[in-house]
Short mmCIF file of C-alpha atoms and ligand atoms in Angstrom, two decimals:
data_model
loop_
_atom_site.label_atom_id
_atom_site.label_comp_id
_atom_site.label_asym_id
_atom_site.label_seq_id
_atom_site.Cartn_x
_atom_site.Cartn_y
_atom_site.Cartn_z
CA MET A 1 18.11 -40.19 -37.92
CA MET A 2 18.94 -38.61 -34.52
CA HIS A 3 22.52 -39.05 -33.31
CA PRO A 4 22.66 -41.33 -30.18
CA ASN A 5 24.13 -38.41 -28.13
CA ARG A 6 21.17 -36.26 -29.07
CA ILE A 7 18.75 -39.04 -28.16
CA SER A 8 20.24 -39.35 -24.67
CA TRP A 9 20.18 -35.54 -24.32
CA ALA A 10 16.51 -35.48 -25.34
CA LEU A 11 15.71 -38.28 -22.88
CA ALA A 12 17.50 -36.39 -20.11
CA MET A 13 15.48 -33.23 -20.92
CA ALA A 14 12.21 -35.16 -20.86
CA ALA A 15 13.11 -36.76 -17.53
CA GLY A 16 14.07 -33.36 -16.15
CA LEU A 17 10.73 -31.93 -17.19
CA LEU A 18 8.86 -34.82 -15.59
CA ILE A 19 10.61 -34.02 -12.30
CA ALA A 20 10.57 -30.22 -12.55
CA VAL A 21 6.91 -29.67 -13.46
CA PRO A 22 5.37 -31.23 -10.34
CA PHE A 23 7.93 -29.38 -8.19
CA ALA A 24 7.04 -26.07 -9.83
CA ALA A 25 3.35 -26.76 -9.21
CA LEU A 26 4.12 -27.55 -5.57
CA ALA A 27 6.13 -24.34 -5.16
CA GLN A 28 3.29 -22.35 -6.73
CA SER A 29 0.68 -23.86 -4.43
CA SER A 30 2.76 -23.27 -1.27
CA HIS A 31 3.22 -19.61 -2.34
CA SER A 32 -0.57 -19.32 -2.63
CA ALA A 33 -0.98 -20.98 0.75
CA GLU A 34 1.27 -18.33 2.32
CA GLU A 35 -0.68 -15.56 0.66
CA HIS A 36 -3.91 -16.97 2.00
CA SER A 37 -2.69 -17.40 5.53
CA GLY A 38 -4.26 -14.26 6.91
CA HIS A 39 -1.76 -11.76 5.59
CA GLU A 40 -3.01 -8.46 4.27
CA HIS A 41 -2.56 -9.72 0.75
CA GLY A 42 -4.12 -13.11 1.20
CA HIS A 43 -7.15 -12.06 -0.71
CA GLN A 44 -5.91 -11.49 -4.16
CA HIS A 45 -6.31 -12.43 -7.76
CA ASP A 46 -2.89 -12.93 -9.22
CA HIS A 47 -4.44 -15.19 -11.82
CA GLN A 48 -6.54 -12.25 -13.01
CA ILE A 49 -3.50 -10.01 -13.52
CA ALA A 50 -2.18 -10.73 -16.97
CA GLU A 51 1.38 -12.05 -16.89
CA HIS A 52 2.37 -9.50 -19.50
CA ASP A 53 1.01 -6.57 -17.49
CA THR A 54 4.41 -5.78 -16.07
CA ASP A 55 3.68 -2.14 -15.36
CA TYR A 56 0.76 -3.02 -13.13
CA ARG A 57 2.70 -5.74 -11.35
CA HIS A 58 5.67 -3.45 -10.81
CA HIS A 59 3.68 -0.67 -9.24
CA THR A 60 1.42 -2.73 -7.04
CA GLY A 61 3.93 -5.31 -5.94
CA GLU A 62 1.74 -7.81 -7.80
CA HIS A 63 -1.34 -7.14 -5.72
CA ASP A 64 -4.72 -6.50 -7.18
CA PHE A 65 -6.73 -3.90 -5.31
CA SER A 66 -9.31 -3.45 -8.03
CA ASP A 67 -12.33 -4.82 -6.13
CA ALA A 68 -13.17 -2.50 -3.25
CA GLU A 69 -16.00 -4.57 -1.77
CA GLU A 70 -13.75 -7.60 -1.40
CA TRP A 71 -11.05 -5.59 0.37
CA ALA A 72 -13.54 -3.71 2.56
CA ALA A 73 -14.23 -6.89 4.54
CA ARG A 74 -10.56 -6.92 5.55
CA PHE A 75 -9.63 -3.22 5.70
CA ASP A 76 -12.76 -2.18 7.57
CA SER A 77 -13.07 -5.17 9.87
CA PRO A 78 -13.96 -4.08 13.42
CA GLU A 79 -10.99 -6.05 14.85
CA ARG A 80 -8.55 -3.79 13.03
CA ALA A 81 -9.12 -0.84 15.36
CA ALA A 82 -7.41 -2.64 18.26
CA TRP A 83 -4.00 -2.55 16.55
CA GLN A 84 -4.46 0.15 13.90
CA LYS A 85 -5.69 2.76 16.41
CA PRO A 86 -6.96 5.17 13.74
CA ALA A 87 -7.99 7.89 16.21
CA ALA A 88 -4.51 7.84 17.78
CA VAL A 89 -2.88 8.02 14.34
CA ALA A 90 -5.01 11.05 13.39
CA GLU A 91 -4.19 12.68 16.71
CA MET A 92 -0.46 12.06 16.22
CA MET A 93 -0.66 13.99 12.93
CA ALA A 94 -1.63 17.18 14.79
CA ILE A 95 -4.18 18.13 12.17
CA GLU A 96 -5.66 21.56 12.74
CA PRO A 97 -9.09 22.70 11.57
CA GLY A 98 -8.85 24.15 8.07
CA MET A 99 -5.88 22.04 7.01
CA THR A 100 -5.63 20.15 3.73
CA VAL A 101 -4.94 16.49 4.47
CA VAL A 102 -4.09 13.77 1.97
CA ASP A 103 -4.79 10.06 2.47
CA LEU A 104 -2.47 8.48 -0.11
CA GLY A 105 -3.48 4.94 -1.04
CA ALA A 106 -6.75 5.55 0.77
CA GLY A 107 -8.15 2.13 -0.15
CA THR A 108 -11.70 1.78 1.18
CA GLY A 109 -11.35 4.96 3.22
CA TYR A 110 -10.75 3.45 6.64
CA PHE A 111 -9.03 6.60 7.95
CA LEU A 112 -11.32 9.15 6.31
CA PRO A 113 -13.82 9.66 9.16
CA TYR A 114 -10.93 10.52 11.50
CA LEU A 115 -9.11 12.80 9.06
CA SER A 116 -12.34 14.48 8.00
CA LYS A 117 -13.32 15.28 11.57
CA ALA A 118 -9.87 16.69 12.39
CA ALA A 119 -9.73 18.93 9.29
CA GLY A 120 -13.26 20.18 9.96
CA ASP A 121 -15.72 21.95 7.69
CA GLY A 122 -13.14 24.55 6.68
CA GLY A 123 -10.57 21.91 5.79
CA LYS A 124 -10.23 19.37 3.01
CA VAL A 125 -9.33 15.70 2.82
CA LEU A 126 -8.04 14.37 -0.50
CA ALA A 127 -8.44 10.60 -0.73
CA LEU A 128 -6.07 9.38 -3.45
CA ASP A 129 -5.84 5.92 -4.93
CA PRO A 130 -4.92 4.47 -8.35
CA GLU A 131 -7.83 2.03 -8.30
CA ALA A 132 -11.04 3.29 -9.90
CA ASP A 133 -13.17 0.98 -7.77
CA MET A 134 -11.61 2.30 -4.55
CA ILE A 135 -12.45 5.84 -5.69
CA ARG A 136 -16.05 4.81 -6.37
CA PHE A 137 -16.25 3.11 -2.98
CA ILE A 138 -14.76 6.11 -1.15
CA SER A 139 -17.08 8.58 -2.90
CA GLU A 140 -20.10 6.50 -1.88
CA ARG A 141 -18.76 6.17 1.64
CA ALA A 142 -18.20 9.92 1.95
CA ARG A 143 -21.81 10.56 0.86
CA ARG A 144 -23.21 7.86 3.15
CA GLU A 145 -21.20 8.98 6.17
CA LYS A 146 -21.68 12.68 5.37
CA LEU A 147 -17.98 13.42 5.13
CA GLY A 148 -18.56 16.67 3.27
CA ASN A 149 -14.90 17.74 3.14
CA VAL A 150 -13.65 14.53 1.47
CA GLU A 151 -12.74 14.49 -2.22
CA ALA A 152 -11.71 11.21 -3.86
CA ARG A 153 -9.28 11.35 -6.78
CA GLN A 154 -7.86 8.59 -8.93
CA ILE A 155 -4.11 9.03 -9.41
CA PRO A 156 -1.43 7.29 -11.48
CA PHE A 157 0.80 4.75 -9.71
CA ASP A 158 3.82 7.02 -9.88
CA ASP A 159 2.44 10.45 -9.06
CA PRO A 160 0.08 11.86 -6.42
CA GLU A 161 -0.70 14.73 -8.83
CA LEU A 162 -0.84 17.30 -6.06
CA ALA A 163 -0.41 21.01 -6.72
CA ALA A 164 2.83 22.57 -5.46
CA ALA A 165 2.78 23.73 -1.82
CA SER A 166 -0.87 22.76 -1.41
CA VAL A 167 -1.10 20.26 1.48
CA ASP A 168 -0.45 20.31 5.23
CA ARG A 169 -0.48 16.60 6.03
CA VAL A 170 -0.08 13.37 4.06
CA LEU A 171 -0.99 10.02 5.58
CA ILE A 172 0.30 6.85 3.91
CA VAL A 173 -0.88 3.71 5.69
CA ASN A 174 0.12 0.21 4.56
CA THR A 175 0.80 1.65 1.11
CA TRP A 176 4.40 2.93 0.88
CA HIS A 177 5.69 -0.58 0.14
CA HIS A 178 3.41 -0.72 -2.92
CA ILE A 179 4.99 2.34 -4.51
CA GLY A 180 7.89 1.95 -6.96
CA GLU A 181 10.77 4.47 -7.27
CA ARG A 182 10.04 5.70 -3.77
CA ALA A 183 12.76 8.38 -3.49
CA ASP A 184 11.38 9.99 -6.68
CA TYR A 185 7.89 9.73 -5.24
CA ALA A 186 9.10 11.39 -2.03
CA LYS A 187 10.36 14.33 -4.10
CA LYS A 188 6.85 14.80 -5.47
CA LEU A 189 5.42 14.71 -1.96
CA LEU A 190 7.95 17.28 -0.79
CA ALA A 191 6.96 19.59 -3.63
CA ALA A 192 3.30 19.28 -2.60
CA LEU A 193 3.91 20.18 1.06
CA LYS A 194 3.15 23.64 2.35
CA PRO A 195 5.79 25.12 4.66
CA GLY A 196 5.54 23.14 7.91
CA GLY A 197 3.74 20.30 6.10
CA ARG A 198 4.41 16.69 7.07
CA VAL A 199 4.18 13.20 5.62
CA TYR A 200 3.35 10.27 7.92
CA ILE A 201 4.20 6.76 6.75
CA VAL A 202 2.66 3.96 8.78
CA ASP A 203 3.68 0.42 7.89
CA PHE A 204 4.09 -3.05 9.33
CA ASP A 205 6.86 -4.18 11.66
CA ARG A 206 8.76 -7.21 10.50
CA ASP A 207 7.34 -9.30 13.35
CA SER A 208 3.73 -8.16 13.04
CA PRO A 209 1.30 -11.11 12.92
CA SER A 210 -0.61 -9.38 10.11
CA GLY A 211 0.52 -7.43 7.07
CA PRO A 212 2.08 -8.19 3.71
CA PRO A 213 4.41 -11.16 3.27
CA VAL A 214 7.52 -10.56 5.39
CA GLN A 215 9.79 -10.19 2.35
CA GLU A 216 7.71 -7.19 1.22
CA ARG A 217 7.91 -5.33 4.52
CA LEU A 218 10.20 -2.30 4.61
CA GLU A 219 12.44 -1.57 7.57
CA PRO A 220 11.80 1.94 8.95
CA GLU A 221 15.46 2.83 8.35
CA LEU A 222 14.95 2.11 4.65
CA VAL A 223 11.84 4.31 4.56
CA ILE A 224 13.76 7.11 6.29
CA GLY A 225 16.53 6.74 3.69
CA GLU A 226 13.99 6.96 0.86
CA LEU A 227 12.50 10.15 2.28
CA LEU A 228 15.98 11.62 2.74
CA GLY A 229 16.69 10.63 -0.88
CA GLY A 230 13.67 12.71 -1.90
CA GLY A 231 14.98 15.73 -0.03
CA LEU A 232 12.83 15.45 3.10
CA GLN A 233 14.03 15.34 6.66
CA ALA A 234 12.82 12.13 8.26
CA GLU A 235 12.74 10.30 11.56
CA MET A 236 10.78 7.67 13.41
CA VAL A 237 7.90 8.80 15.58
CA LYS A 238 7.38 7.43 19.05
CA GLU A 239 3.97 5.75 19.00
CA GLU A 240 2.00 2.99 20.59
CA LEU A 241 0.97 0.94 17.61
CA PRO A 242 1.53 -2.70 18.50
CA ARG A 243 2.17 -3.92 14.94
CA GLN A 244 3.54 -0.92 13.10
CA TYR A 245 6.07 1.87 12.99
CA VAL A 246 5.56 5.47 11.93
CA VAL A 247 8.05 7.58 10.01
CA VAL A 248 7.49 11.31 9.65
CA GLY A 249 9.00 13.40 6.87
CA GLN A 250 9.02 17.15 6.34
CA GLY A 251 10.74 19.85 4.38
CA SER A 252 13.77 21.57 5.88
CA ARG A 253 12.82 23.72 8.83
C1 LIG B 301 -3.20 -2.16 1.78
S1 LIG B 301 -4.15 -0.92 1.01
C2 LIG B 301 -4.22 0.30 2.30
C3 LIG B 301 -5.48 1.13 2.24
C4 LIG B 301 -5.62 2.15 3.36
N1 LIG B 301 -4.49 3.06 3.42
C5 LIG B 301 -5.80 1.47 4.68
O1 LIG B 301 -4.88 1.53 5.50
O2 LIG B 301 -6.86 0.86 4.89
C6 LIG B 301 -3.07 -0.25 -0.18
C7 LIG B 301 -3.72 0.76 -1.07
O3 LIG B 301 -2.69 1.41 -1.81
C8 LIG B 301 -3.13 1.57 -3.13
N2 LIG B 301 -1.94 1.66 -3.98
C9 LIG B 301 -1.27 0.67 -4.61
N3 LIG B 301 -0.24 1.17 -5.30
C10 LIG B 301 -0.25 2.50 -5.11
C11 LIG B 301 0.54 3.59 -5.59
N4 LIG B 301 1.58 3.38 -6.41
N5 LIG B 301 0.22 4.85 -5.21
C12 LIG B 301 -0.81 5.08 -4.37
N6 LIG B 301 -1.61 4.10 -3.88
C13 LIG B 301 -1.33 2.82 -4.25
C14 LIG B 301 -3.98 0.36 -3.41
O4 LIG B 301 -4.87 0.57 -4.49
C15 LIG B 301 -4.69 0.18 -2.07
O5 LIG B 301 -5.91 0.85 -2.03
#
């Protein structure tokens, strides 16, 4: 027979569970509500990402970008141009005809028409993303929009797999915060830059009305520190993006 002390302990546990379970459910549902409140990551499928798939969750910050068509509605929405200013971003990068330009975390390819035009027929745009469906979507988009200098490549989460000293410009929009071990990643970017090459990181201000959940947003000073940690020189760029900052990194001059 159970000792009376154990019985009261068991009763206390059961009572605790009765209280804790509904609270946990409530917390879970309010988290979902935040994610669906118009943030960049509102449209996601956490339930489809297996709990045990820790590698995936680590590298993507728990966000599932595996369905390009679903994300295209958000990434390519016409309203985005007003604050994203893609033509101004491409202009800021001072891309010259013939350059090799990388769009890292290219997603549905929102920036590709602008980068492709700036690099010209003699240049090349490498659209990199870890998601196979994004690569499919980008390849179809490049064919449809006749972006002949665009090449889409699937990459691992921790490596852009770029040849040494092979690229002039790297654009990373709304993606840096998804990358793990960012100083190590920066080292790989530095190795891929040609002399005079530059990396542009564009990401959301803390007070932007859109973007990832606030706790996932990176302060520009942190991004600068991560690039410095990878051996790049880095500073903020003066720009006119209403919701975002831009950090530029380059090898030593
Ligand atoms: C918010 S989307 C941004 C897409 C695009 N840059 C844009 O501005 O429309 C983030 C993209 O980063 C990709 N991504 C996630 N983790 C990544 C990683 N470790 N390395 C490179 N890309 C990553 C995702 O697959 C997704 O396509």
